Amino acid sequence: KSTLLYLLGGLDRVTSGSIRVDGQKLETMDENALAVYRRREVGFIFQSFNLVSSMSALENVSFPMRFAGISGLARRKRAAVLLKQVGLENRARHKPAELSGGQQQRVAIARALVNNPRMILADEPTGNLDTSSGMSIMQLLSELHNAGRTVVVVTHDPRMLRFATHVVYLLDGKSVSEAEYRAASEMQTFESHEEISA
């Protein structure tokens, strides 16, 4: 499932077939064109946050704008606006180790939005969070979608279904029906219980 996000984001290349995003064929782009595509069109939210530990929340959010040639002052202003949008304006100077998991995820979301991408790719955005933090992150992603962005979420979290407009079930790298997916999940759970019993 993560591979799908990396393919959509231009981090991995297809070995066959074609991927089109807004009419652009990703497999025909060279590395420079893919870098521009990622910078302008895509915001990544990684499961492990991927924040730079030596940087404050403000610096982590503003960092991607360096590659877009934006001045330091403009970067800091934009980052501050985004931290406020995710409810962390009072934690801007804190480093990742000084933030909770939910706060780090919010910093990662702000960073993903910093270049105003049209598509947000989120890999298990609630995977490391408690129930309350997870729900607030899902609500935020839903609001971003309602504001006109495409949001693609890879998750095992069934709570995400209530926020989704489209659901694709993947099993062993293939798209399957909900019934096939649930049957395979139940079989896996049954086998796990048998191993524990034995």
Short mmCIF file of C-alpha atoms in Angstrom, two decimals:
data_model
loop_
_atom_site.label_atom_id
_atom_site.label_comp_id
_atom_site.label_asym_id
_atom_site.label_seq_id
_atom_site.Cartn_x
_atom_site.Cartn_y
_atom_site.Cartn_z
CA LYS A 1 0.00 0.00 0.00
CA SER A 2 2.86 2.36 0.76
CA THR A 3 4.33 1.53 -2.66
CA LEU A 4 1.17 2.93 -4.26
CA LEU A 5 1.77 6.27 -2.53
CA TYR A 6 5.43 6.30 -3.56
CA LEU A 7 4.41 5.64 -7.16
CA LEU A 8 1.80 8.43 -7.11
CA GLY A 9 4.33 10.77 -5.53
CA GLY A 10 7.06 10.02 -8.03
CA LEU A 11 9.38 8.52 -5.42
CA ASP A 12 9.27 5.08 -7.08
CA ARG A 13 8.95 4.22 -10.76
CA VAL A 14 6.54 1.74 -12.32
CA THR A 15 8.01 -1.39 -13.92
CA SER A 16 5.00 -1.67 -16.24
CA GLY A 17 1.82 0.23 -16.99
CA SER A 18 1.28 3.95 -16.69
CA ILE A 19 0.46 6.47 -13.98
CA ARG A 20 -1.23 9.73 -14.95
CA VAL A 21 -1.75 12.53 -12.46
CA ASP A 22 -3.70 15.49 -13.83
CA GLY A 23 -2.77 14.41 -17.36
CA GLN A 24 0.94 14.04 -16.61
CA LYS A 25 2.52 10.64 -17.32
CA LEU A 26 4.89 10.10 -14.41
CA GLU A 27 6.84 7.29 -16.10
CA THR A 28 7.94 9.61 -18.92
CA MET A 29 9.43 12.25 -16.56
CA ASP A 30 13.15 12.43 -15.88
CA GLU A 31 14.48 12.93 -12.33
CA ASN A 32 14.46 16.74 -12.62
CA ALA A 33 10.85 16.82 -13.82
CA LEU A 34 9.84 14.43 -11.03
CA ALA A 35 11.54 16.67 -8.45
CA VAL A 36 9.57 19.67 -9.74
CA TYR A 37 6.36 17.59 -9.74
CA ARG A 38 6.93 16.54 -6.12
CA ARG A 39 7.76 20.09 -5.01
CA ARG A 40 4.78 21.74 -6.72
CA GLU A 41 2.05 19.12 -6.76
CA VAL A 42 2.55 16.69 -3.87
CA GLY A 43 2.62 16.89 -0.08
CA PHE A 44 3.77 13.77 1.77
CA ILE A 45 2.67 12.82 5.28
CA PHE A 46 4.84 9.92 6.43
CA GLN A 47 3.85 7.43 9.12
CA SER A 48 7.10 8.04 11.00
CA PHE A 49 6.72 11.85 10.58
CA ASN A 50 10.31 12.23 9.17
CA LEU A 51 10.88 15.46 11.10
CA VAL A 52 14.44 16.75 11.49
CA SER A 53 15.24 16.31 15.20
CA SER A 54 17.60 19.30 15.40
CA MET A 55 15.02 21.70 13.93
CA SER A 56 12.10 23.42 15.65
CA ALA A 57 8.55 22.86 14.43
CA LEU A 58 8.73 26.17 12.55
CA GLU A 59 12.01 25.19 10.87
CA ASN A 60 10.69 21.73 9.95
CA VAL A 61 7.63 23.24 8.29
CA SER A 62 9.55 25.94 6.44
CA PHE A 63 12.37 23.65 5.25
CA PRO A 64 10.78 22.43 1.96
CA MET A 65 10.37 26.03 0.79
CA ARG A 66 14.16 26.44 0.60
CA PHE A 67 14.13 24.39 -2.59
CA ALA A 68 11.48 26.66 -4.10
CA GLY A 69 13.74 29.71 -3.78
CA ILE A 70 11.54 31.48 -1.21
CA SER A 71 13.17 34.05 1.09
CA GLY A 72 13.78 33.23 4.76
CA LEU A 73 11.26 35.77 6.01
CA ALA A 74 8.53 34.54 3.65
CA ARG A 75 9.28 30.94 4.66
CA ARG A 76 8.92 31.73 8.37
CA LYS A 77 5.66 33.64 7.81
CA ARG A 78 4.10 30.85 5.75
CA ALA A 79 5.23 28.20 8.27
CA ALA A 80 3.77 30.21 11.15
CA VAL A 81 0.41 30.47 9.35
CA LEU A 82 0.34 26.70 8.78
CA LEU A 83 1.30 25.89 12.37
CA LYS A 84 -1.59 28.09 13.47
CA GLN A 85 -3.90 26.25 11.04
CA VAL A 86 -3.02 22.92 12.71
CA GLY A 87 -3.31 24.41 16.20
CA LEU A 88 0.39 24.51 17.07
CA GLU A 89 1.25 28.20 16.98
CA ASN A 90 2.33 28.02 20.63
CA ARG A 91 4.72 25.10 19.91
CA ALA A 92 6.58 26.65 16.96
CA ARG A 93 9.95 26.79 18.74
CA HIS A 94 9.75 23.26 20.15
CA LYS A 95 11.82 20.44 18.65
CA PRO A 96 10.22 17.08 17.78
CA ALA A 97 11.40 15.42 21.02
CA GLU A 98 9.46 18.08 22.95
CA LEU A 99 6.20 17.31 21.11
CA SER A 100 3.66 14.52 21.54
CA GLY A 101 3.00 12.06 18.70
CA GLY A 102 -0.15 13.94 17.71
CA GLN A 103 1.71 17.26 17.70
CA GLN A 104 4.52 15.80 15.58
CA GLN A 105 1.93 14.51 13.11
CA ARG A 106 0.40 17.99 12.93
CA VAL A 107 3.84 19.46 12.19
CA ALA A 108 4.24 16.84 9.44
CA ILE A 109 0.86 17.84 7.98
CA ALA A 110 1.77 21.53 8.06
CA ARG A 111 5.05 20.70 6.31
CA ALA A 112 3.15 18.71 3.66
CA LEU A 113 0.99 21.78 2.96
CA VAL A 114 3.75 24.35 2.86
CA ASN A 115 4.12 24.45 -0.93
CA ASN A 116 0.31 24.46 -1.38
CA PRO A 117 0.15 21.07 -3.14
CA ARG A 118 -2.93 19.90 -4.96
CA MET A 119 -2.43 16.30 -3.81
CA ILE A 120 -1.67 15.08 -0.28
CA LEU A 121 -0.40 11.53 0.20
CA ALA A 122 -0.73 10.21 3.76
CA ASP A 123 0.83 6.91 4.84
CA GLU A 124 -0.91 5.58 7.99
CA PRO A 125 -1.40 9.11 9.38
CA THR A 126 -3.08 7.80 12.55
CA GLY A 127 -0.86 4.73 13.02
CA ASN A 128 1.20 6.15 15.91
CA LEU A 129 -1.57 8.16 17.57
CA ASP A 130 -4.04 7.70 20.39
CA THR A 131 -7.77 7.73 19.61
CA SER A 132 -8.31 11.43 20.31
CA SER A 133 -5.25 12.60 18.33
CA GLY A 134 -6.13 10.22 15.50
CA MET A 135 -9.65 11.58 15.17
CA SER A 136 -8.42 15.18 15.06
CA ILE A 137 -5.91 14.28 12.32
CA MET A 138 -8.66 12.56 10.29
CA GLN A 139 -10.89 15.60 10.70
CA LEU A 140 -8.09 17.87 9.49
CA LEU A 141 -7.45 15.70 6.42
CA SER A 142 -11.19 15.72 5.68
CA GLU A 143 -11.23 19.53 5.89
CA LEU A 144 -8.29 19.72 3.47
CA HIS A 145 -10.21 17.51 1.04
CA ASN A 146 -13.32 19.65 1.39
CA ALA A 147 -11.18 22.72 0.63
CA GLY A 148 -10.38 21.26 -2.80
CA ARG A 149 -7.28 19.13 -2.34
CA THR A 150 -6.99 15.50 -3.37
CA VAL A 151 -6.14 13.46 -0.27
CA VAL A 152 -4.99 9.85 -0.67
CA VAL A 153 -4.71 7.94 2.61
CA VAL A 154 -3.24 4.47 3.06
CA THR A 155 -4.47 3.00 6.33
CA HIS A 156 -5.55 -0.05 8.27
CA ASP A 157 -7.61 2.21 10.56
CA PRO A 158 -11.33 1.41 10.00
CA ARG A 159 -12.30 4.79 11.54
CA MET A 160 -11.01 6.45 8.36
CA LEU A 161 -13.91 4.97 6.36
CA ARG A 162 -16.37 7.55 7.67
CA PHE A 163 -14.23 10.34 6.19
CA ALA A 164 -13.57 8.69 2.82
CA THR A 165 -15.32 9.55 -0.44
CA HIS A 166 -13.76 6.57 -2.27
CA VAL A 167 -12.35 3.33 -0.83
CA VAL A 168 -10.02 0.89 -2.62
CA TYR A 169 -9.14 -2.38 -0.88
CA LEU A 170 -5.67 -3.73 -1.65
CA LEU A 171 -4.60 -7.29 -0.96
CA ASP A 172 -1.22 -8.69 -2.01
CA GLY A 173 -0.70 -5.76 -4.36
CA LYS A 174 -4.05 -6.10 -6.13
CA SER A 175 -7.34 -4.25 -5.92
CA VAL A 176 -10.02 -6.54 -4.46
CA SER A 177 -13.63 -6.27 -3.36
CA GLU A 178 -14.50 -5.38 0.22
CA ALA A 179 -15.81 -8.91 0.75
CA GLU A 180 -12.51 -10.48 -0.43
CA TYR A 181 -10.51 -8.14 1.77
CA ARG A 182 -12.63 -8.86 4.85
CA ALA A 183 -12.51 -12.62 4.25
CA ALA A 184 -8.70 -12.52 4.02
CA SER A 185 -8.48 -10.37 7.17
CA GLU A 186 -10.72 -12.76 9.11
CA MET A 187 -8.65 -15.75 7.94
CA GLN A 188 -5.45 -14.02 9.06
CA THR A 189 -6.97 -13.26 12.47
CA PHE A 190 -8.15 -16.89 12.80
CA GLU A 191 -4.67 -18.22 11.93
CA SER A 192 -3.06 -15.86 14.45
CA HIS A 193 -5.41 -17.14 17.19
CA GLU A 194 -4.60 -20.74 16.26
CA GLU A 195 -0.86 -20.04 16.57
CA ILE A 196 -1.37 -18.45 20.02
CA SER A 197 -3.52 -21.40 21.16
CA ALA A 198 -0.96 -23.93 19.97
#
